[in-house]
MMTF fields as JSON, N, C-alpha, C and O atoms, coordinates in Angstrom:
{
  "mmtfVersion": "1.0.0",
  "mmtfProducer": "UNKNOWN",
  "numBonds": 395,
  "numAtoms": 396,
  "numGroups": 99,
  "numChains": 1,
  "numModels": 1,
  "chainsPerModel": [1],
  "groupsPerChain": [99],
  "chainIdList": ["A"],
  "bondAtomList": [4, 2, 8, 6, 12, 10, 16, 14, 20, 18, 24, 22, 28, 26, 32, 30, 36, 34, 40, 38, 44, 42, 48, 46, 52, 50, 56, 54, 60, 58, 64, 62, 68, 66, 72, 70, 76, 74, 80, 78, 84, 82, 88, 86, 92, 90, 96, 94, 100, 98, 104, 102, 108, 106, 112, 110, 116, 114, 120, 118, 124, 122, 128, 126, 132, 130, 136, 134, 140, 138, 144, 142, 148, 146, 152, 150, 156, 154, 160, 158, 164, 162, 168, 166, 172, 170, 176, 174, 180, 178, 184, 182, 188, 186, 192, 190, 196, 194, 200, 198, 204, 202, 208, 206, 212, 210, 216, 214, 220, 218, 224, 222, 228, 226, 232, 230, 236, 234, 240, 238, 244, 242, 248, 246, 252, 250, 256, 254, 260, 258, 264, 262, 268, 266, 272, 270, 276, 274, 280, 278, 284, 282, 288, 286, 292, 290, 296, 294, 300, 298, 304, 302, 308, 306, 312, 310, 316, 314, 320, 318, 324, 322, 328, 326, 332, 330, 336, 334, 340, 338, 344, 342, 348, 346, 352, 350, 356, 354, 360, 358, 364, 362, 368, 366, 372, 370, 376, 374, 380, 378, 384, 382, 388, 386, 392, 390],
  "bondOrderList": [1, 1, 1, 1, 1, 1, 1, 1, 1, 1, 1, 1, 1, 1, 1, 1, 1, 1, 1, 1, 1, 1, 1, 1, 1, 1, 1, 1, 1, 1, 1, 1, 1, 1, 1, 1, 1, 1, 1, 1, 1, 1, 1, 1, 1, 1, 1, 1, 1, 1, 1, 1, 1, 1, 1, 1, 1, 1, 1, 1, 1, 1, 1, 1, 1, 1, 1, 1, 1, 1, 1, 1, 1, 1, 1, 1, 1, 1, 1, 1, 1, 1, 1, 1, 1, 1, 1, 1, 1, 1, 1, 1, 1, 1, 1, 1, 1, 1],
  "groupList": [{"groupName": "UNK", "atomNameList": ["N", "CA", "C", "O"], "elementList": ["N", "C", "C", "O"], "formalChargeList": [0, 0, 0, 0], "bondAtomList": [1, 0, 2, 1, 3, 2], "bondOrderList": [1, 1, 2], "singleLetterCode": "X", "chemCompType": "L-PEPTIDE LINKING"}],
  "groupTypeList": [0, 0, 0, 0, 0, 0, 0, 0, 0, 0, 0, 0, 0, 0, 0, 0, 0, 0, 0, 0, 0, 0, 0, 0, 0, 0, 0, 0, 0, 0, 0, 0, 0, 0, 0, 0, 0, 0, 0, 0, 0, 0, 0, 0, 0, 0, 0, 0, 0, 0, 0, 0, 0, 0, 0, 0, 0, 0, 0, 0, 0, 0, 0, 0, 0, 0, 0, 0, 0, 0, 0, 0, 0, 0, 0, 0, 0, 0, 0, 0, 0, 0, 0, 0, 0, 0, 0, 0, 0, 0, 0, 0, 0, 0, 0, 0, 0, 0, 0],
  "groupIdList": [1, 2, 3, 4, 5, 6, 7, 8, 9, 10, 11, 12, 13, 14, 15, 16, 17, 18, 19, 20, 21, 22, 23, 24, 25, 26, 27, 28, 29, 30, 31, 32, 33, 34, 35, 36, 37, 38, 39, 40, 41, 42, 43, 44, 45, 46, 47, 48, 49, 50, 51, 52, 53, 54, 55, 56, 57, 58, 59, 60, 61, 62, 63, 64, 65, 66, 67, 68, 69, 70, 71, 72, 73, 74, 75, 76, 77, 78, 79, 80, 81, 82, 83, 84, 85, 86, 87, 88, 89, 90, 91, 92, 93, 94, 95, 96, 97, 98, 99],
  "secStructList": [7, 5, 7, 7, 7, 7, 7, 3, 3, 3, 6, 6, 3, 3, 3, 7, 7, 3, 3, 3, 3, 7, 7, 7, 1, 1, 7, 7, 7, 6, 6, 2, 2, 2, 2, 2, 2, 2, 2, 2, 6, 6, 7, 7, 1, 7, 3, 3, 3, 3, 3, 6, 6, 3, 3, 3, 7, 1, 1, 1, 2, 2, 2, 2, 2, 6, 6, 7, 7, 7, 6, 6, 7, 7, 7, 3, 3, 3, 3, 7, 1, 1, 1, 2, 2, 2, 2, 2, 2, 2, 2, 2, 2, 2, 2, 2, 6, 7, 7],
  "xCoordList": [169.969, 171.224, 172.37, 172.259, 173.43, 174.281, 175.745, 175.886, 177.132, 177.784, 179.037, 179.2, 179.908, 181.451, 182.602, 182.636, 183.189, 184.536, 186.058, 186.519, 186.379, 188.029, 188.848, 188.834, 189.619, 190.544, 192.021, 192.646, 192.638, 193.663, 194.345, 193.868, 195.525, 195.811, 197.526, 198.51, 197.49, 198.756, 199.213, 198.582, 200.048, 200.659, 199.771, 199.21, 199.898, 198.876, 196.987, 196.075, 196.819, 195.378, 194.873, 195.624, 193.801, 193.139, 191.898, 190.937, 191.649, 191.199, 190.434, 190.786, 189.188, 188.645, 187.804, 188.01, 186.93, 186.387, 185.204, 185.191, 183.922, 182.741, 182.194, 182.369, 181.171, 180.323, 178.849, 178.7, 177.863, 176.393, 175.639, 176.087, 174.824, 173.891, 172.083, 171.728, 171.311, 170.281, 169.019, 169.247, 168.268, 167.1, 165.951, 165.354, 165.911, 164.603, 163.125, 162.348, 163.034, 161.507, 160.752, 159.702, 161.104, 160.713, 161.619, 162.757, 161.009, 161.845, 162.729, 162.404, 163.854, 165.491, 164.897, 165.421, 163.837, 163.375, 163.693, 164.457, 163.174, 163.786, 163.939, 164.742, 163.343, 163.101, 164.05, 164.643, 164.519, 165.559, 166.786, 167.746, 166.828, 168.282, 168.414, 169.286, 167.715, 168.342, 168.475, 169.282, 167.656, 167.937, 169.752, 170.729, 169.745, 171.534, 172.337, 173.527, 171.813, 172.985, 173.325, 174.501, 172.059, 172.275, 173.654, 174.637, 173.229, 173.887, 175.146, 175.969, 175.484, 176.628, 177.835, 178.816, 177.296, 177.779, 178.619, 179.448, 177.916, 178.044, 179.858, 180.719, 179.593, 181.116, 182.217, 182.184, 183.464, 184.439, 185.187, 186.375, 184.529, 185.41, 184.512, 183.604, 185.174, 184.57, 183.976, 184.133, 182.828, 181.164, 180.768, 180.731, 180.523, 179.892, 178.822, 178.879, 177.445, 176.627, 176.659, 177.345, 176.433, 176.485, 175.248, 174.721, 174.39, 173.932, 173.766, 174.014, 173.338, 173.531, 174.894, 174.837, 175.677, 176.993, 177.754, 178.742, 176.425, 177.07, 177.597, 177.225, 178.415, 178.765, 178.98, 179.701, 178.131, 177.802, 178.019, 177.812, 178.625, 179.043, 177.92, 177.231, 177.082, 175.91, 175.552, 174.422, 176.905, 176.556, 175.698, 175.213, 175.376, 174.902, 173.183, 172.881, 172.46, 170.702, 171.077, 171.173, 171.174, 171.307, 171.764, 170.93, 173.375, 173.126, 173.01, 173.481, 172.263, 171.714, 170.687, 170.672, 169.834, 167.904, 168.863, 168.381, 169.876, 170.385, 171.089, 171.845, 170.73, 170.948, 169.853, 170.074, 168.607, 167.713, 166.892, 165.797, 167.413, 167.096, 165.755, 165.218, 165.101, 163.513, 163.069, 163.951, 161.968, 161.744, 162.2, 162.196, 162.729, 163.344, 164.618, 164.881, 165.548, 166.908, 167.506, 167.099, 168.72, 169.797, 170.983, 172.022, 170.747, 171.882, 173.29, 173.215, 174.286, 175.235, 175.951, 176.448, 175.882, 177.096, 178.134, 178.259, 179.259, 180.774, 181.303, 181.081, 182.009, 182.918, 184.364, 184.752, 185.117, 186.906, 187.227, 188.398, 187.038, 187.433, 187.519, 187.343, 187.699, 187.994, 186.206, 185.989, 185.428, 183.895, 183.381, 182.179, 184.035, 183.523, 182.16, 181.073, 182.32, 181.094, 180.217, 179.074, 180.253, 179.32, 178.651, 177.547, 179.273, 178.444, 177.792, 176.84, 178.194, 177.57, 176.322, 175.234, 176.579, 174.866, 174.361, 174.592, 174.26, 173.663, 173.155, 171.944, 173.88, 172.873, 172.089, 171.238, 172.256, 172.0, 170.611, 169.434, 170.888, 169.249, 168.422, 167.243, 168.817, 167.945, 167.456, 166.228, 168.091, 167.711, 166.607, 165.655, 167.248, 166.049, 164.715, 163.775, 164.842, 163.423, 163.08, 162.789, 163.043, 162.595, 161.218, 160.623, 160.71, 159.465, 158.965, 157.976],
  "yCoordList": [-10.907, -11.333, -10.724, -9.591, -11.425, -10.979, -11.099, -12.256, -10.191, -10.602, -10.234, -9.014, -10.828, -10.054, -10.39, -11.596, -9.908, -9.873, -10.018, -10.066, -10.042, -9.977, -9.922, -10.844, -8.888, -8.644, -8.651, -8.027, -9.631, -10.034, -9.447, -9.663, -8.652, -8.382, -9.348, -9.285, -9.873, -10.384, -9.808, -10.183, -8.986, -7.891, -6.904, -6.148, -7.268, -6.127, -6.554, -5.789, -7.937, -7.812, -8.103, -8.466, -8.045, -7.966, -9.044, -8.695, -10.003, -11.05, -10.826, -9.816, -11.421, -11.062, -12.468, -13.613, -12.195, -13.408, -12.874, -12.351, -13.198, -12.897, -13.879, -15.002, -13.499, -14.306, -13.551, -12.475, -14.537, -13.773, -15.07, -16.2, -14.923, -16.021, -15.636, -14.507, -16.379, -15.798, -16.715, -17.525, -16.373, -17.703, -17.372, -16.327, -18.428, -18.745, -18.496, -18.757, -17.756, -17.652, -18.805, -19.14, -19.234, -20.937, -22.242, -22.246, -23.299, -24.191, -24.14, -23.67, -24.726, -24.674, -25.733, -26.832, -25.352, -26.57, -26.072, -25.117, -26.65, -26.85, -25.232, -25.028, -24.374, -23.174, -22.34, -21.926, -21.852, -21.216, -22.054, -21.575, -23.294, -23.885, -23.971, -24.781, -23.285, -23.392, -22.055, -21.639, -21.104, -19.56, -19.842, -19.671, -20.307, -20.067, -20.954, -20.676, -22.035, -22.714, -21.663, -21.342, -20.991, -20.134, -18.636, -18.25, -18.185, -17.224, -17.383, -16.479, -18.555, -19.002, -18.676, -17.979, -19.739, -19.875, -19.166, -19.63, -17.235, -16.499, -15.714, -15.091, -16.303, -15.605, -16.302, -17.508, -15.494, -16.747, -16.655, -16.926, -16.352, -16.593, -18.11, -18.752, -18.136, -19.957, -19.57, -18.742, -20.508, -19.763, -21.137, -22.227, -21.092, -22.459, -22.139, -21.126, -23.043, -22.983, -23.359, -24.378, -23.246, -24.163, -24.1, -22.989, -25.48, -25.717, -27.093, -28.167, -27.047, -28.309, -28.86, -30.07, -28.644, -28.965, -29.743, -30.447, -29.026, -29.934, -28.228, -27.07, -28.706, -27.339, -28.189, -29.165, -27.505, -27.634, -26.528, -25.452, -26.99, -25.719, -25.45, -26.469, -24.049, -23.927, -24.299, -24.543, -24.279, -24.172, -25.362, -25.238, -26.667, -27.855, -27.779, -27.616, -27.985, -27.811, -29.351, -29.252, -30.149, -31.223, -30.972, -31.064, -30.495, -30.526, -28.996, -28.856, -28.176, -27.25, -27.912, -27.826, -28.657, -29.54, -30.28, -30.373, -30.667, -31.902, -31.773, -32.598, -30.366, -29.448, -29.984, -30.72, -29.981, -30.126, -28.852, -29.009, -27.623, -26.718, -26.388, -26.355, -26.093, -25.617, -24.372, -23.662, -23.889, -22.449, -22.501, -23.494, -20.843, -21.138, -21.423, -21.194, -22.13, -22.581, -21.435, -20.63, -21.481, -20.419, -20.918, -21.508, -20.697, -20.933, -19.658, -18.43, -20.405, -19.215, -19.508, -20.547, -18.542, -18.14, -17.517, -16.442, -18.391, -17.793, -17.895, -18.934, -17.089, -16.857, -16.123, -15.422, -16.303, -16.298, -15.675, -16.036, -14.778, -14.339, -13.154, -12.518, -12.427, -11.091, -10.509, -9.449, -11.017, -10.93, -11.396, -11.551, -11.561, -12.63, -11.88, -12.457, -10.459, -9.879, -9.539, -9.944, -9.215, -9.246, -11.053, -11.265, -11.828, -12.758, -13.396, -14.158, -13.162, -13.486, -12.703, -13.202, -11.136, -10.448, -11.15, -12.115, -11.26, -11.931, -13.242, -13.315, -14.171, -14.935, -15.124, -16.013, -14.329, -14.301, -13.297, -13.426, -12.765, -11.502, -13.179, -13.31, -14.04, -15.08, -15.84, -15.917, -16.41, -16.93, -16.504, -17.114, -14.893, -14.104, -13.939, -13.693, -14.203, -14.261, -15.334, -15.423, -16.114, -17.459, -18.145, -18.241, -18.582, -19.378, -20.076, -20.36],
  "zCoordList": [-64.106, -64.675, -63.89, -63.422, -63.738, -63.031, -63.621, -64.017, -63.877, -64.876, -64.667, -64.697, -64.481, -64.383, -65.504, -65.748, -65.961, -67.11, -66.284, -65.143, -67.392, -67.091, -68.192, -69.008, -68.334, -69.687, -69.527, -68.669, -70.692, -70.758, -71.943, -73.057, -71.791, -72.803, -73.219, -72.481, -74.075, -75.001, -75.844, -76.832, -76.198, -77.803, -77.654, -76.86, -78.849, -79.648, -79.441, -79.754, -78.85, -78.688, -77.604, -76.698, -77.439, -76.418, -76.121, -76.807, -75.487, -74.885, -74.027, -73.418, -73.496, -72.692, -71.885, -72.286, -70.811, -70.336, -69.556, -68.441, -70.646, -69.398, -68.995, -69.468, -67.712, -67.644, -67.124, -66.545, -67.56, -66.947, -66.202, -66.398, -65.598, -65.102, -65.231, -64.893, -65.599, -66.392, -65.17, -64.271, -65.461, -64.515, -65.718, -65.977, -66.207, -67.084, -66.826, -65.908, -68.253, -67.926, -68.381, -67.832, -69.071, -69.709, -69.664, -69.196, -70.183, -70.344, -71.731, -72.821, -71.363, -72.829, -73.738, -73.919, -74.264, -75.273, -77.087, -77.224, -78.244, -79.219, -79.784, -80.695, -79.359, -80.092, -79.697, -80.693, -78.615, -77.988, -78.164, -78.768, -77.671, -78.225, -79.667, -79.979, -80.875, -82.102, -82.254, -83.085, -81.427, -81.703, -81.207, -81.936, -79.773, -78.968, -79.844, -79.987, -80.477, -81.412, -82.559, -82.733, -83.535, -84.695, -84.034, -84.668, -82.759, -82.643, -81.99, -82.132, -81.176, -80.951, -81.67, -81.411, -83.14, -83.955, -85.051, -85.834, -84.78, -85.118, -84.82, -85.442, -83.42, -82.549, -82.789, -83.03, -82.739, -82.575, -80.943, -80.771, -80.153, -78.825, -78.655, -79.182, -77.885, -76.685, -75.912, -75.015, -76.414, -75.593, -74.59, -75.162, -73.347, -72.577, -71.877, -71.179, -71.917, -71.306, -69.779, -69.859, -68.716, -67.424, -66.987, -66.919, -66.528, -65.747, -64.874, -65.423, -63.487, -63.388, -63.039, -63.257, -62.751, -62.872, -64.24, -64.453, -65.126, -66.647, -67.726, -67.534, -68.644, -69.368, -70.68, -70.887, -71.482, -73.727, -73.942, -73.381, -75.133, -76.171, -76.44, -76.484, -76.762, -77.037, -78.643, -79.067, -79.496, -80.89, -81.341, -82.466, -80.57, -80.955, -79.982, -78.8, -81.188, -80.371, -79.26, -78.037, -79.721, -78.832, -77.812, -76.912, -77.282, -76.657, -75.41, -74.282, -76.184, -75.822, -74.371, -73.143, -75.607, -75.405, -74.2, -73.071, -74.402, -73.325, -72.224, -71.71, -71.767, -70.168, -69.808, -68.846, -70.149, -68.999, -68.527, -67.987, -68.73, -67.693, -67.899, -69.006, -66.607, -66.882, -66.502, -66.019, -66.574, -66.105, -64.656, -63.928, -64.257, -63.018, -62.259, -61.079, -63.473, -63.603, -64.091, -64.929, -63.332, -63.469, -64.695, -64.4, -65.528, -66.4, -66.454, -66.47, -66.468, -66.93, -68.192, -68.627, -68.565, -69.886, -69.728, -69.141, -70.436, -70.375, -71.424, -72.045, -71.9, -72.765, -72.863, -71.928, -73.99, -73.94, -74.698, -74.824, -75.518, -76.872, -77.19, -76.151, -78.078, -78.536, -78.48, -77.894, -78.901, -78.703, -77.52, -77.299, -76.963, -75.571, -75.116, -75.167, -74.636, -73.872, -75.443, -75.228, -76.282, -77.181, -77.02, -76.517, -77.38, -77.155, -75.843, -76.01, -74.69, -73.759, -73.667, -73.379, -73.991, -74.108, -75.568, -74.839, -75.86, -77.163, -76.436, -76.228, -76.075, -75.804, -74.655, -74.682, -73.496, -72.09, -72.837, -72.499, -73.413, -73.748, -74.683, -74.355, -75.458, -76.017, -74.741, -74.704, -73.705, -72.796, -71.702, -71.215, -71.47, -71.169, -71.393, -70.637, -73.117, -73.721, -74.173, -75.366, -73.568, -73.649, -73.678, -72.604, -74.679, -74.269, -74.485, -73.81]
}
């Protein structure tokens, strides 16, 4: 995994922007895309999957399942938010453990 941030601060809060890139140990099939939709869902920064030159919000299994990616594929995760790096490890460690 490989991962860099960037923090923005506005007022009084603080903003942030990570990203990680993961390479699969399995294929993104129904079991892991409802684990990354359930925990997505959890955050409130703006979370995007990339692969492929395509990018889904992860919170939807569809179109989690509808990347494509297979064992081997480098997916990255990015996120925007006050949680941003909490959720990018959160779901870059589900992707990790994939199977």
């Amino acid at each position: 995994m490989s991962t860099s941030s960037d923090s923005t601060t506005t007022g009084a809060t603080t903003a942030s922007k990570h990203e990680t890139a993961v390479i699969l140990p399995a294929n993104l099939h129904a079991r892991p895309a409802g684990q990354l939709a359930r925990a997505a869902a959890t955050f409130t920064s703006a979370i995007q999957l990339e692969y492929a030159d395509r990018t889904v919000n992860p919170t939807g299994v569809l179109a989690v399942m509808g990347l494509g990616a297979t064992v081997g594929s480098t997916v990255t995760v990015r996120a925007e938010g006050h949680d941003a790096e909490q959720a990018v490890t959160a779901l870059a460690e589900i992707l990790a453990g994939a199977e």
